[in-house]
PDB file of C-alpha atoms in Angstrom:
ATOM      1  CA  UNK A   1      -4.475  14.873  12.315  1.00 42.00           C
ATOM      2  CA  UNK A   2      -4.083  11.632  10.534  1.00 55.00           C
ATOM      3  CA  UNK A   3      -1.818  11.263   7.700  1.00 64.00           C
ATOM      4  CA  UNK A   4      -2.493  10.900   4.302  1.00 75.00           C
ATOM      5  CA  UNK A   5      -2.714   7.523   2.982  1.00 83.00           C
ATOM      6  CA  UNK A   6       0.939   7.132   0.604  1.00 93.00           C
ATOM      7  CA  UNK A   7       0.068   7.166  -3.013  1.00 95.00           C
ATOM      8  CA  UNK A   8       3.113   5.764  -3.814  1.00 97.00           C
ATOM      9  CA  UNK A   9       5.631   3.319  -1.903  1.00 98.00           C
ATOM     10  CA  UNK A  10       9.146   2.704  -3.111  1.00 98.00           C
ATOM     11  CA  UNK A  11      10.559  -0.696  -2.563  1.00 98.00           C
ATOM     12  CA  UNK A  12      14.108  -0.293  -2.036  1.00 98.00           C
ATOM     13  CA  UNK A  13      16.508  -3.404  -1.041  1.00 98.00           C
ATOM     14  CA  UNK A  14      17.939  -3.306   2.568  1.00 98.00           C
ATOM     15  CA  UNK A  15      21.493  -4.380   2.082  1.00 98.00           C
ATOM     16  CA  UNK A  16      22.144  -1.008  -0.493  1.00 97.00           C
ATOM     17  CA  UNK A  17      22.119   1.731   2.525  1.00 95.00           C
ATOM     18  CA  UNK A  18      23.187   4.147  -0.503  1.00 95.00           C
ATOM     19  CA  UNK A  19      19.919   3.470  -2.560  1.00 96.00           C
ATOM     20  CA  UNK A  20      17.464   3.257   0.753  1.00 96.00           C
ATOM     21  CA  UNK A  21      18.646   6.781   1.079  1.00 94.00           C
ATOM     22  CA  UNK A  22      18.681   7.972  -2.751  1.00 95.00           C
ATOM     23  CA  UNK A  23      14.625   6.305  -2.736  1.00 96.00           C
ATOM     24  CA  UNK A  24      14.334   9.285  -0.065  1.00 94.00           C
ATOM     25  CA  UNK A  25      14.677  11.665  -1.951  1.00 94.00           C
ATOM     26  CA  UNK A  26      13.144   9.946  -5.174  1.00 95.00           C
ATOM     27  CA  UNK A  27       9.742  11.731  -4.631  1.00 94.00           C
ATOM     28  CA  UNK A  28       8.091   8.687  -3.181  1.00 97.00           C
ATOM     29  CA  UNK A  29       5.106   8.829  -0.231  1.00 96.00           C
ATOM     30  CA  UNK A  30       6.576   6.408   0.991  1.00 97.00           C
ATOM     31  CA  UNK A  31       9.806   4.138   0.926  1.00 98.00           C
ATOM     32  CA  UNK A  32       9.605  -0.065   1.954  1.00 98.00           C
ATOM     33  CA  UNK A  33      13.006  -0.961   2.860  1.00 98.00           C
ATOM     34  CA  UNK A  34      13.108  -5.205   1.920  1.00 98.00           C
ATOM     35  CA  UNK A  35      14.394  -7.245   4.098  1.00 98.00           C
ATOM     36  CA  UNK A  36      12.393 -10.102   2.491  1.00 97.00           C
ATOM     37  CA  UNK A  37      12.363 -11.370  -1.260  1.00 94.00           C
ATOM     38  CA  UNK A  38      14.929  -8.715  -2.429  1.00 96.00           C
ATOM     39  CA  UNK A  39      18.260  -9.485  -0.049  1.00 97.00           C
ATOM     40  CA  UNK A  40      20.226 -12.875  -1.084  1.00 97.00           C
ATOM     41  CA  UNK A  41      20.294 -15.396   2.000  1.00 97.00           C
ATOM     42  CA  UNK A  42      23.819 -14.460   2.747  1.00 97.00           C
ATOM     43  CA  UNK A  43      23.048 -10.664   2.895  1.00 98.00           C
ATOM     44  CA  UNK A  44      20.279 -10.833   5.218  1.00 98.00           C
ATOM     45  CA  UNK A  45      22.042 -10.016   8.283  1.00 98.00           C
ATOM     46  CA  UNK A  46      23.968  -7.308   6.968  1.00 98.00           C
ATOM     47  CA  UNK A  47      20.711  -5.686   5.044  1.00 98.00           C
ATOM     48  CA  UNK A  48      19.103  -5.789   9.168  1.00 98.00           C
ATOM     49  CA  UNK A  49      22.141  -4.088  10.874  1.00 98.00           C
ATOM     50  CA  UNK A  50      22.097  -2.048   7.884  1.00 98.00           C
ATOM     51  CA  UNK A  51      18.434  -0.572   8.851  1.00 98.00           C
ATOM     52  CA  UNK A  52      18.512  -0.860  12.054  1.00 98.00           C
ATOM     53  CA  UNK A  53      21.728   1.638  11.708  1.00 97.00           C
ATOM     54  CA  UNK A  54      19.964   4.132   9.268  1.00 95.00           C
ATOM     55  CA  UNK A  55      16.690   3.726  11.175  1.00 96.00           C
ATOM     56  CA  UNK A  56      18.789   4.720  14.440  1.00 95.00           C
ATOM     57  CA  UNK A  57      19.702   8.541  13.259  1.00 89.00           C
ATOM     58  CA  UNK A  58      17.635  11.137  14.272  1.00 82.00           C
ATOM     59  CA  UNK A  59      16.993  12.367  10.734  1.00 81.00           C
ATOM     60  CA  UNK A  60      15.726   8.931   9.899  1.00 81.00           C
ATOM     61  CA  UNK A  61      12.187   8.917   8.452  1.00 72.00           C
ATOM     62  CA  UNK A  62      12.407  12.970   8.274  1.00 77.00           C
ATOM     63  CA  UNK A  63      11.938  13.331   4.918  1.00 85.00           C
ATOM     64  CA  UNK A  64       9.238  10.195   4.295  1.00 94.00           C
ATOM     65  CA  UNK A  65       7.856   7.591   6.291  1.00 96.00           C
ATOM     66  CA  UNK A  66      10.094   4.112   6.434  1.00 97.00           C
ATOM     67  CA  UNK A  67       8.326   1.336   6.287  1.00 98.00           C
ATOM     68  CA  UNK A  68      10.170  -2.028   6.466  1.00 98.00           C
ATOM     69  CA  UNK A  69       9.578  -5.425   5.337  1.00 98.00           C
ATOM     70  CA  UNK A  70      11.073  -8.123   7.581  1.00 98.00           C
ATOM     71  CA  UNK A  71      11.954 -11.380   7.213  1.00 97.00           C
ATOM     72  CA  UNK A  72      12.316 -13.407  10.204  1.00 97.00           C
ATOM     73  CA  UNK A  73      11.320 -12.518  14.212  1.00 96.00           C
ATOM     74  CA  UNK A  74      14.682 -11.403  14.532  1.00 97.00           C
ATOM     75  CA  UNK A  75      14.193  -8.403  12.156  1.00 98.00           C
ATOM     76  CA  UNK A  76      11.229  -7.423  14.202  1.00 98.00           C
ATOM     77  CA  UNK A  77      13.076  -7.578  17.683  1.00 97.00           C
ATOM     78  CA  UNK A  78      15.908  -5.384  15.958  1.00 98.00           C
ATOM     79  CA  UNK A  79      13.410  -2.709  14.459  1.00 98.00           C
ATOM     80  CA  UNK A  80      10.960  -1.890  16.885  1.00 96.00           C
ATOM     81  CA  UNK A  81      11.168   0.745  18.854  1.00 92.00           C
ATOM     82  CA  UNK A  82      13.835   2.847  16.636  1.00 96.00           C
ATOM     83  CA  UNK A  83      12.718   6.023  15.529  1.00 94.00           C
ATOM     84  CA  UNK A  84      13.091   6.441  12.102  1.00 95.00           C
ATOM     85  CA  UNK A  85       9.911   3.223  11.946  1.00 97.00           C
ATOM     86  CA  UNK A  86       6.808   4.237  10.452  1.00 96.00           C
ATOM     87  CA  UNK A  87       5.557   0.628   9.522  1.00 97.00           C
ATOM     88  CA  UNK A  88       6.275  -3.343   9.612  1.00 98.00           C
ATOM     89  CA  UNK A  89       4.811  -4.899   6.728  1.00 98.00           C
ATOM     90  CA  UNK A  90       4.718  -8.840   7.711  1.00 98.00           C
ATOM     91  CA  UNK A  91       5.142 -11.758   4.750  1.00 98.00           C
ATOM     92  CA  UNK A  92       3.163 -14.265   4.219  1.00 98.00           C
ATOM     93  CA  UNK A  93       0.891 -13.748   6.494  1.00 98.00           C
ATOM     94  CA  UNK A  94      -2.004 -16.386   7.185  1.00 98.00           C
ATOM     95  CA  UNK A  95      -3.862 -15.772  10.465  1.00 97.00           C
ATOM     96  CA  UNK A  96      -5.094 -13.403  13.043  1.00 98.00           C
ATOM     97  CA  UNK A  97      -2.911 -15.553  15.531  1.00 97.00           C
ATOM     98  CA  UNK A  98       0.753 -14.444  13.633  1.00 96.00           C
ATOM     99  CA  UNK A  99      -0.341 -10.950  14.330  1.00 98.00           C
ATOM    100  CA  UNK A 100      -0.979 -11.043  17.798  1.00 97.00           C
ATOM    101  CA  UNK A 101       2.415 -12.601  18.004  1.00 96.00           C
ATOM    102  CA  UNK A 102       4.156  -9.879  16.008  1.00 97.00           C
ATOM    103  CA  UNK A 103       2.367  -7.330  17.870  1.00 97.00           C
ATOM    104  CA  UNK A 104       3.298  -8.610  21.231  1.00 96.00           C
ATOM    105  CA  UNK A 105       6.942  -8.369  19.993  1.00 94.00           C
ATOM    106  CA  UNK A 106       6.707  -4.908  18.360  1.00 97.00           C
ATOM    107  CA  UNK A 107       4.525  -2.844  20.749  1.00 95.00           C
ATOM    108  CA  UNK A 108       3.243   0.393  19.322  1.00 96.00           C
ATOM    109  CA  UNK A 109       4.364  -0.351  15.634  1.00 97.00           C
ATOM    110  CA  UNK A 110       2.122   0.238  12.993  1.00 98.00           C
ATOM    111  CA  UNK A 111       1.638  -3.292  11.308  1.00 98.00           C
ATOM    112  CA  UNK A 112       0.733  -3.645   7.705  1.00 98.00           C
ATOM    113  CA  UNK A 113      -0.010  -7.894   6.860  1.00 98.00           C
ATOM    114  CA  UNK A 114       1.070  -8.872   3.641  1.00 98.00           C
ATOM    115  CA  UNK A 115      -2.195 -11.718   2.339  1.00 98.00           C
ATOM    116  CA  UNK A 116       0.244 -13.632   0.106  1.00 98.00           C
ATOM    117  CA  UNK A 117      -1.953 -17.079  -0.236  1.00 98.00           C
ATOM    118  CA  UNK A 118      -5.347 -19.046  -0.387  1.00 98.00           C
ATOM    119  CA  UNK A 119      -5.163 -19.079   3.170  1.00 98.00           C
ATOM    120  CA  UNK A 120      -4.448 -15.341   4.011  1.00 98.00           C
ATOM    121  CA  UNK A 121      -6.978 -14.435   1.266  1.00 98.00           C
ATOM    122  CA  UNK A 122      -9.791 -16.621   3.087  1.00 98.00           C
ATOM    123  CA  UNK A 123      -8.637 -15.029   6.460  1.00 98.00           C
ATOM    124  CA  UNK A 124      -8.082 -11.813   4.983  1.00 98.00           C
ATOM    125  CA  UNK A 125     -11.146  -9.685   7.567  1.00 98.00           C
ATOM    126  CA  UNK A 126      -9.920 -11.229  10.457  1.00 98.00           C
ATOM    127  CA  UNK A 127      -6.567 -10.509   9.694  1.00 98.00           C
ATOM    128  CA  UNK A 128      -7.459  -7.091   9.285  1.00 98.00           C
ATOM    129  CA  UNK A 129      -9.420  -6.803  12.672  1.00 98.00           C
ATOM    130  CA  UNK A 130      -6.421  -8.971  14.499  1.00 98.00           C
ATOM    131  CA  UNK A 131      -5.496  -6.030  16.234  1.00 98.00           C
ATOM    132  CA  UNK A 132      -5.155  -2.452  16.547  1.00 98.00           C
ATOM    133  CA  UNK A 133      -1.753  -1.859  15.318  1.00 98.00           C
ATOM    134  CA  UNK A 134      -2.987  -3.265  12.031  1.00 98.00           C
ATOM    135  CA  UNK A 135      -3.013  -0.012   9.767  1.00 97.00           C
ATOM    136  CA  UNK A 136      -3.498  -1.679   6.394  1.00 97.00           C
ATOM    137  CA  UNK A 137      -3.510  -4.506   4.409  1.00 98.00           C
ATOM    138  CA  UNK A 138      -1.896  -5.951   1.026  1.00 98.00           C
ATOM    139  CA  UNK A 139      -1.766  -8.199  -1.449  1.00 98.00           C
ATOM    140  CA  UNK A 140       1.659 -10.305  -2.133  1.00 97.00           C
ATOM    141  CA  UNK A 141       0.606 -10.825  -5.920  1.00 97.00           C
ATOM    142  CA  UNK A 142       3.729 -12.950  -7.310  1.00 95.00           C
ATOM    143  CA  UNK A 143       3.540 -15.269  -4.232  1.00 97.00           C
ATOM    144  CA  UNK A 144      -0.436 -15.225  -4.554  1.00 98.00           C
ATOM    145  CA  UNK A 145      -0.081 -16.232  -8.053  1.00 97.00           C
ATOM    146  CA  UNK A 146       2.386 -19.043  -8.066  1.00 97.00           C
ATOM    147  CA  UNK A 147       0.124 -20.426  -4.855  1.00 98.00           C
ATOM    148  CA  UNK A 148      -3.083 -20.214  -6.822  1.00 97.00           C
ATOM    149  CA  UNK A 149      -1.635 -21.539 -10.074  1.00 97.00           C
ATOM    150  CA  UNK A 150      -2.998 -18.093 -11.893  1.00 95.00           C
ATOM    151  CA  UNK A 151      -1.328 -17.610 -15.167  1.00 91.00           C
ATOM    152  CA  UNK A 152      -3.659 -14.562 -16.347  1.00 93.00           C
ATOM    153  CA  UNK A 153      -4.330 -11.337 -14.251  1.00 93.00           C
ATOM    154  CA  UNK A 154      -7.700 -11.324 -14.567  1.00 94.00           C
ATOM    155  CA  UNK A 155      -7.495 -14.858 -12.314  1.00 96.00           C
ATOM    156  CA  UNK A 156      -6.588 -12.211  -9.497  1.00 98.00           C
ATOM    157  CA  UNK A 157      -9.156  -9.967  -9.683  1.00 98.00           C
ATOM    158  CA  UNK A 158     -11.469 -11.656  -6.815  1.00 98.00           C
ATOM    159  CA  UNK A 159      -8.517 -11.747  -4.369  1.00 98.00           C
ATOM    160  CA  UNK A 160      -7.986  -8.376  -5.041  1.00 98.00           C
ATOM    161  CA  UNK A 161     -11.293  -7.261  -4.632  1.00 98.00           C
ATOM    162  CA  UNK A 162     -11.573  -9.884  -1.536  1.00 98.00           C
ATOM    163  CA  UNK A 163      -9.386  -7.557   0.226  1.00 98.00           C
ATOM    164  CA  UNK A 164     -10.179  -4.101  -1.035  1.00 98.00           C
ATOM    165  CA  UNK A 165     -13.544  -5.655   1.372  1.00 98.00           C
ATOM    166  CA  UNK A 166     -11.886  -6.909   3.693  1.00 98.00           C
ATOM    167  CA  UNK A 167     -10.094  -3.495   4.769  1.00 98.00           C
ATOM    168  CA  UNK A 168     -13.263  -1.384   4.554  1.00 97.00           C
ATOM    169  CA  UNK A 169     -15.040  -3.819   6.186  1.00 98.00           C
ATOM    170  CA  UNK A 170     -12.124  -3.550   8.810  1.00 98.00           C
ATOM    171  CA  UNK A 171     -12.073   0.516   9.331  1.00 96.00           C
ATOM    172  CA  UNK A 172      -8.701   0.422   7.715  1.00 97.00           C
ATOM    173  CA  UNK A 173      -7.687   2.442   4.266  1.00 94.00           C
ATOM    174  CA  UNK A 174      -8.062   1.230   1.063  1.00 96.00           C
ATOM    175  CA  UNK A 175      -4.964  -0.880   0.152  1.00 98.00           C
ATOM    176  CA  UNK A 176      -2.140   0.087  -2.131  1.00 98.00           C
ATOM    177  CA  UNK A 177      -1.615  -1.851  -4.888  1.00 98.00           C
ATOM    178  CA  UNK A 178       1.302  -4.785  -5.484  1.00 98.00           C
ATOM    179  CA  UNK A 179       3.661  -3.868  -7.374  1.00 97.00           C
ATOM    180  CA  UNK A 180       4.051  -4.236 -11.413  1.00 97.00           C
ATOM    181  CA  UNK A 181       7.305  -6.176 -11.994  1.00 95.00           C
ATOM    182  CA  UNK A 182       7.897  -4.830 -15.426  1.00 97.00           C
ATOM    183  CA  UNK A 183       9.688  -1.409 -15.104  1.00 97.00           C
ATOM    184  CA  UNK A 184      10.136  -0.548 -18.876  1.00 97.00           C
ATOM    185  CA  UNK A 185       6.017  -1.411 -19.381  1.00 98.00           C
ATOM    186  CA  UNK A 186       5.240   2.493 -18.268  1.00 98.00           C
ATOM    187  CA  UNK A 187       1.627   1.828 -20.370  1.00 98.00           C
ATOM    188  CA  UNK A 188       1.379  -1.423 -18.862  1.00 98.00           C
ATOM    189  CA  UNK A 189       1.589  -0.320 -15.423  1.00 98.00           C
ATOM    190  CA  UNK A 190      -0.499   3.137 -16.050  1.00 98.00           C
ATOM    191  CA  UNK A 191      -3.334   0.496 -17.515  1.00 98.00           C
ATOM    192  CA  UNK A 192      -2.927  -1.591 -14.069  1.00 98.00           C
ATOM    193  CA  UNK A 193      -3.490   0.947 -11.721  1.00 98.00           C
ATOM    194  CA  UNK A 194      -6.835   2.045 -13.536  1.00 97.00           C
ATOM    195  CA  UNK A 195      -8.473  -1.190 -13.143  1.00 98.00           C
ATOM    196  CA  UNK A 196      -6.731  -1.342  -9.296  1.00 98.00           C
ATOM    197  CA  UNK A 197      -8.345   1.920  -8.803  1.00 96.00           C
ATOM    198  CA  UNK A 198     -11.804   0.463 -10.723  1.00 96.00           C
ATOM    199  CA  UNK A 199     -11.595  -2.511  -8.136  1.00 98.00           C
ATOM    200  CA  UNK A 200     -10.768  -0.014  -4.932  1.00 96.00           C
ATOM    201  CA  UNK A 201      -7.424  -0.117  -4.445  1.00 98.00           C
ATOM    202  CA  UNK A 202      -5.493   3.459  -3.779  1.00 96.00           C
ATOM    203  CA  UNK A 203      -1.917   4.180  -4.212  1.00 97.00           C
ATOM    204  CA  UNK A 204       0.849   1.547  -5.080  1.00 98.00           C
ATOM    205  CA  UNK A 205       4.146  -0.004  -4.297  1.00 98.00           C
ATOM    206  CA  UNK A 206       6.804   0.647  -7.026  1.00 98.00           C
ATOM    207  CA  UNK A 207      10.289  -1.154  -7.729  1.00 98.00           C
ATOM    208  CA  UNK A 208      11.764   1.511  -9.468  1.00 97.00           C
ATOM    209  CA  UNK A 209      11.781   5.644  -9.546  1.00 97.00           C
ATOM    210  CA  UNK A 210      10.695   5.525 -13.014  1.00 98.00           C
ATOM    211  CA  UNK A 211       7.239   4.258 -11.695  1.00 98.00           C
ATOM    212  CA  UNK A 212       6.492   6.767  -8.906  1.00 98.00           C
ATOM    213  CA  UNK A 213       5.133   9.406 -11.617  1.00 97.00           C
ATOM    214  CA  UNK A 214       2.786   7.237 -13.505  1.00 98.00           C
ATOM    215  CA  UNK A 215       1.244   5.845 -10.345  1.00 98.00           C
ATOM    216  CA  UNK A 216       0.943   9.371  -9.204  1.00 95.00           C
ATOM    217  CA  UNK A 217      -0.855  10.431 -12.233  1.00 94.00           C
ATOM    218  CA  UNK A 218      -3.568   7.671 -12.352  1.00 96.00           C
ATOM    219  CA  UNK A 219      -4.707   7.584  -8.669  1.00 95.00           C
ATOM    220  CA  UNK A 220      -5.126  11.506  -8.619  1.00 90.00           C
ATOM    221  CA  UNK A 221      -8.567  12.800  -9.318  1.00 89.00           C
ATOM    222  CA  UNK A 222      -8.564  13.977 -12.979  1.00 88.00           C
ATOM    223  CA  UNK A 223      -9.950  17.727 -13.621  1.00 90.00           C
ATOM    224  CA  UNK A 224     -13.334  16.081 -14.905  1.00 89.00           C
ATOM    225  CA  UNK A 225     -13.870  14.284 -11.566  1.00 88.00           C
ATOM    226  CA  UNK A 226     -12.778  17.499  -9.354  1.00 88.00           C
ATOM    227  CA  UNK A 227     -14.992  19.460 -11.304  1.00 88.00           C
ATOM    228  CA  UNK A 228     -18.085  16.766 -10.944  1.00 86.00           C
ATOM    229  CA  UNK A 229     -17.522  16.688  -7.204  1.00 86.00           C
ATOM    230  CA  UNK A 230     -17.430  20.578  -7.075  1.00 87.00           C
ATOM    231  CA  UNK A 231     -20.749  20.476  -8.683  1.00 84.00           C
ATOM    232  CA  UNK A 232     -22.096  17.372  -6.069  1.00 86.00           C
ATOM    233  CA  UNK A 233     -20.849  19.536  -3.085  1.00 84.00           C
ATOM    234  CA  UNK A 234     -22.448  22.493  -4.236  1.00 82.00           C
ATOM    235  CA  UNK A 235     -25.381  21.273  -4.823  1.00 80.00           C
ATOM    236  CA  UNK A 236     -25.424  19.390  -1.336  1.00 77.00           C
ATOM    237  CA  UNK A 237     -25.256  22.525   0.273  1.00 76.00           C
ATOM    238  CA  UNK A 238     -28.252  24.432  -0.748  1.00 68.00           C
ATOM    239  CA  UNK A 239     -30.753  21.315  -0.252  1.00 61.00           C
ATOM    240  CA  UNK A 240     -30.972  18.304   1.957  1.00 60.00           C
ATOM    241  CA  UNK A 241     -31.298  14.641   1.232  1.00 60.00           C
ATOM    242  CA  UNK A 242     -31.508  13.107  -2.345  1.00 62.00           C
ATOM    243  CA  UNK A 243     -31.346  15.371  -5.171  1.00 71.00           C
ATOM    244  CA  UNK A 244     -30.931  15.172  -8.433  1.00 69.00           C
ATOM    245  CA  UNK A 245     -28.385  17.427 -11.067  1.00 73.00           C
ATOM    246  CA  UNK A 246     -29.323  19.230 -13.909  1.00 69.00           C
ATOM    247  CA  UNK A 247     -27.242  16.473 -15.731  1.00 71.00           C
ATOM    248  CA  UNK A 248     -29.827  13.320 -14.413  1.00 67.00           C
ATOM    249  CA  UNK A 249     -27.122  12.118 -11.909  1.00 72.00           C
ATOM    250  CA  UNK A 250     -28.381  10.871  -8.455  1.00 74.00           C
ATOM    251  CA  UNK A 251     -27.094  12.515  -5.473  1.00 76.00           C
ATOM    252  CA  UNK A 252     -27.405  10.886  -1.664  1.00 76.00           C
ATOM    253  CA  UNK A 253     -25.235  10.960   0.906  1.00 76.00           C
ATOM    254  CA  UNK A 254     -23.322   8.310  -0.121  1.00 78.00           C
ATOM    255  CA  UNK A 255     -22.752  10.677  -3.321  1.00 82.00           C
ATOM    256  CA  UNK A 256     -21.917  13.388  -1.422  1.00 84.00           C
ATOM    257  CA  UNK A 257     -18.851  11.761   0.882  1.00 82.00           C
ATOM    258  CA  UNK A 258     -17.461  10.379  -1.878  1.00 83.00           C
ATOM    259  CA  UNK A 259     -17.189  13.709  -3.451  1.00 86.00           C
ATOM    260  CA  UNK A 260     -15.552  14.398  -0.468  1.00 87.00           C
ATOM    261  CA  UNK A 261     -13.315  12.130  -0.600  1.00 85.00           C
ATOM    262  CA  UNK A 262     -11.911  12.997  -4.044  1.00 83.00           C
ATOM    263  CA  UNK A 263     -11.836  16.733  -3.225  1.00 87.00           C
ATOM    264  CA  UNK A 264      -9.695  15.389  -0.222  1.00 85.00           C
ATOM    265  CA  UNK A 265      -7.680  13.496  -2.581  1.00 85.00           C
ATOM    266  CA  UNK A 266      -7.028  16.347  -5.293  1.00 85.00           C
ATOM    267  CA  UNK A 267      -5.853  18.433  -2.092  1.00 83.00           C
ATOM    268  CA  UNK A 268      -3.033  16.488  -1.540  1.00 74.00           C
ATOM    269  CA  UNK A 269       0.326  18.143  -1.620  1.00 55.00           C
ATOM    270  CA  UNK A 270       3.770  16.205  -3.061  1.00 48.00           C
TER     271      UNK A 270
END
């Protein structure tokens, strides 16, 4: 059976062992150990021996998946193949070509590209259909930004929906969100992820525990939309092809698996 697709991800630095394994327990789907942006140049050695020593246990990856973002080649040469490795999520990625490469080092490991510029954006399908250990795909929003010049959010909102396409297009799940840098902005961020989830997007990285709730909360089917989907699915099942509800709503089959799919979602345990 496949697994669920993480509603929320936990970005946790890689040179504080002691918080990688506190974000374990911190309710998160998933936790993102950084080898990238959030380790200081002159930590980034020690934050890689670090995981490579925590991935290494037994337990490792036990309680949630461990995904990691790496920096360099060398991260990727250390990492794969430990057990405690759910994921590789690659920076900066532009073309299909850097996967193949990463691939070829990391055989077997689920690979998540990170589209952080014009470029990855505009190569953002083929990217996504570079190869078969390519589970998902996400946006690097601050580095997409700054590259694009974009000083409102709203000047992100056809990159973002470029690559909501891109990964359905692909076969792949819907993408997680980028994180929302303000941690104190709980509104803010509960505002964000309804228009991510408008444009397609399901689930999202976090920087902080504080978040994990709030995302939660706003990519989980409310009780109005269980209840409509109830209604679609029961309907579905005492006639064939398109129908319509006492209410005047339309019901195909398109309808129908998307009722599905947010029956699917309400199941979800954790």
């Amino acid at each position: 059976m496949t697994a669920p697709v993480p509603l929320t991800l936990l970005y946790v630095p890689g040179d504080r062992p002691e918080v990688v394994r506190k974000a374990c327990d911190s309710g998160a789907d998933a936790v993102i150990v950084d080898l990238e942006d959030a380790v200081a140049p002159d930590r980034k050695e020690y934050a890689r021996s670090a995981t490579v020593e925590l991935l290494s246990e037994p337990a490792a990856g036990a309680a949630v998946p461990i995904h990691v973002r790496v920096h360099t080649e060398a991260d990727v040469l250390a990492l794969a193949g430990l057990p405690g490795l759910a994921e590789l999520r690659l920076p900066k990625i532009t073309h299909a070509a850097s996967v193949h490469h990463i691939a070829a080092v990391a055989t077997g490991v689920a690979l998540c590209p990170l589209l952080e510029s014009a470029l990855g954006i505009e190569h953002a399908y083929s990217v996504a259909t570079s190869h078969s250990q390519v589970r998902s795909i996400a946006l690097g929003e601050v580095d997409l930004r700054t590259d694009l010049g974009v000083r409102e959010d709203a000047g992100l909102d056809w990159s973002r929906s470029r690559v909501v396409v891109a990964a359905r297009a692909a076969g792949l799940a819907p993408p997680a969100q980028s994180v929302f840098p303000d941690v104190r902005d709980l509104d803010g961020l509960s505002a964000s992820c309804a228009h991510g989830r408008a444009l397609g997007f399901l689930g999202r990285a976090a920087i902080h525990p504080r978040q994990l709730p709030v995302i939660e909360r706003a990519f989980r089917p409310t009780a109005r939309e269980v209840e409509a989907a109830e209604q679609i699915l029961e309907a579905a099942a005492s006639d064939e092809g398109a129908l319509a509800l006492p209410d005047g709503r339309f019901v195909d089959a398109a309808v129908v698996a998307s009722a599905r799919r947010t029956l699917a979602l309400a199941a979800r345990t954790g």
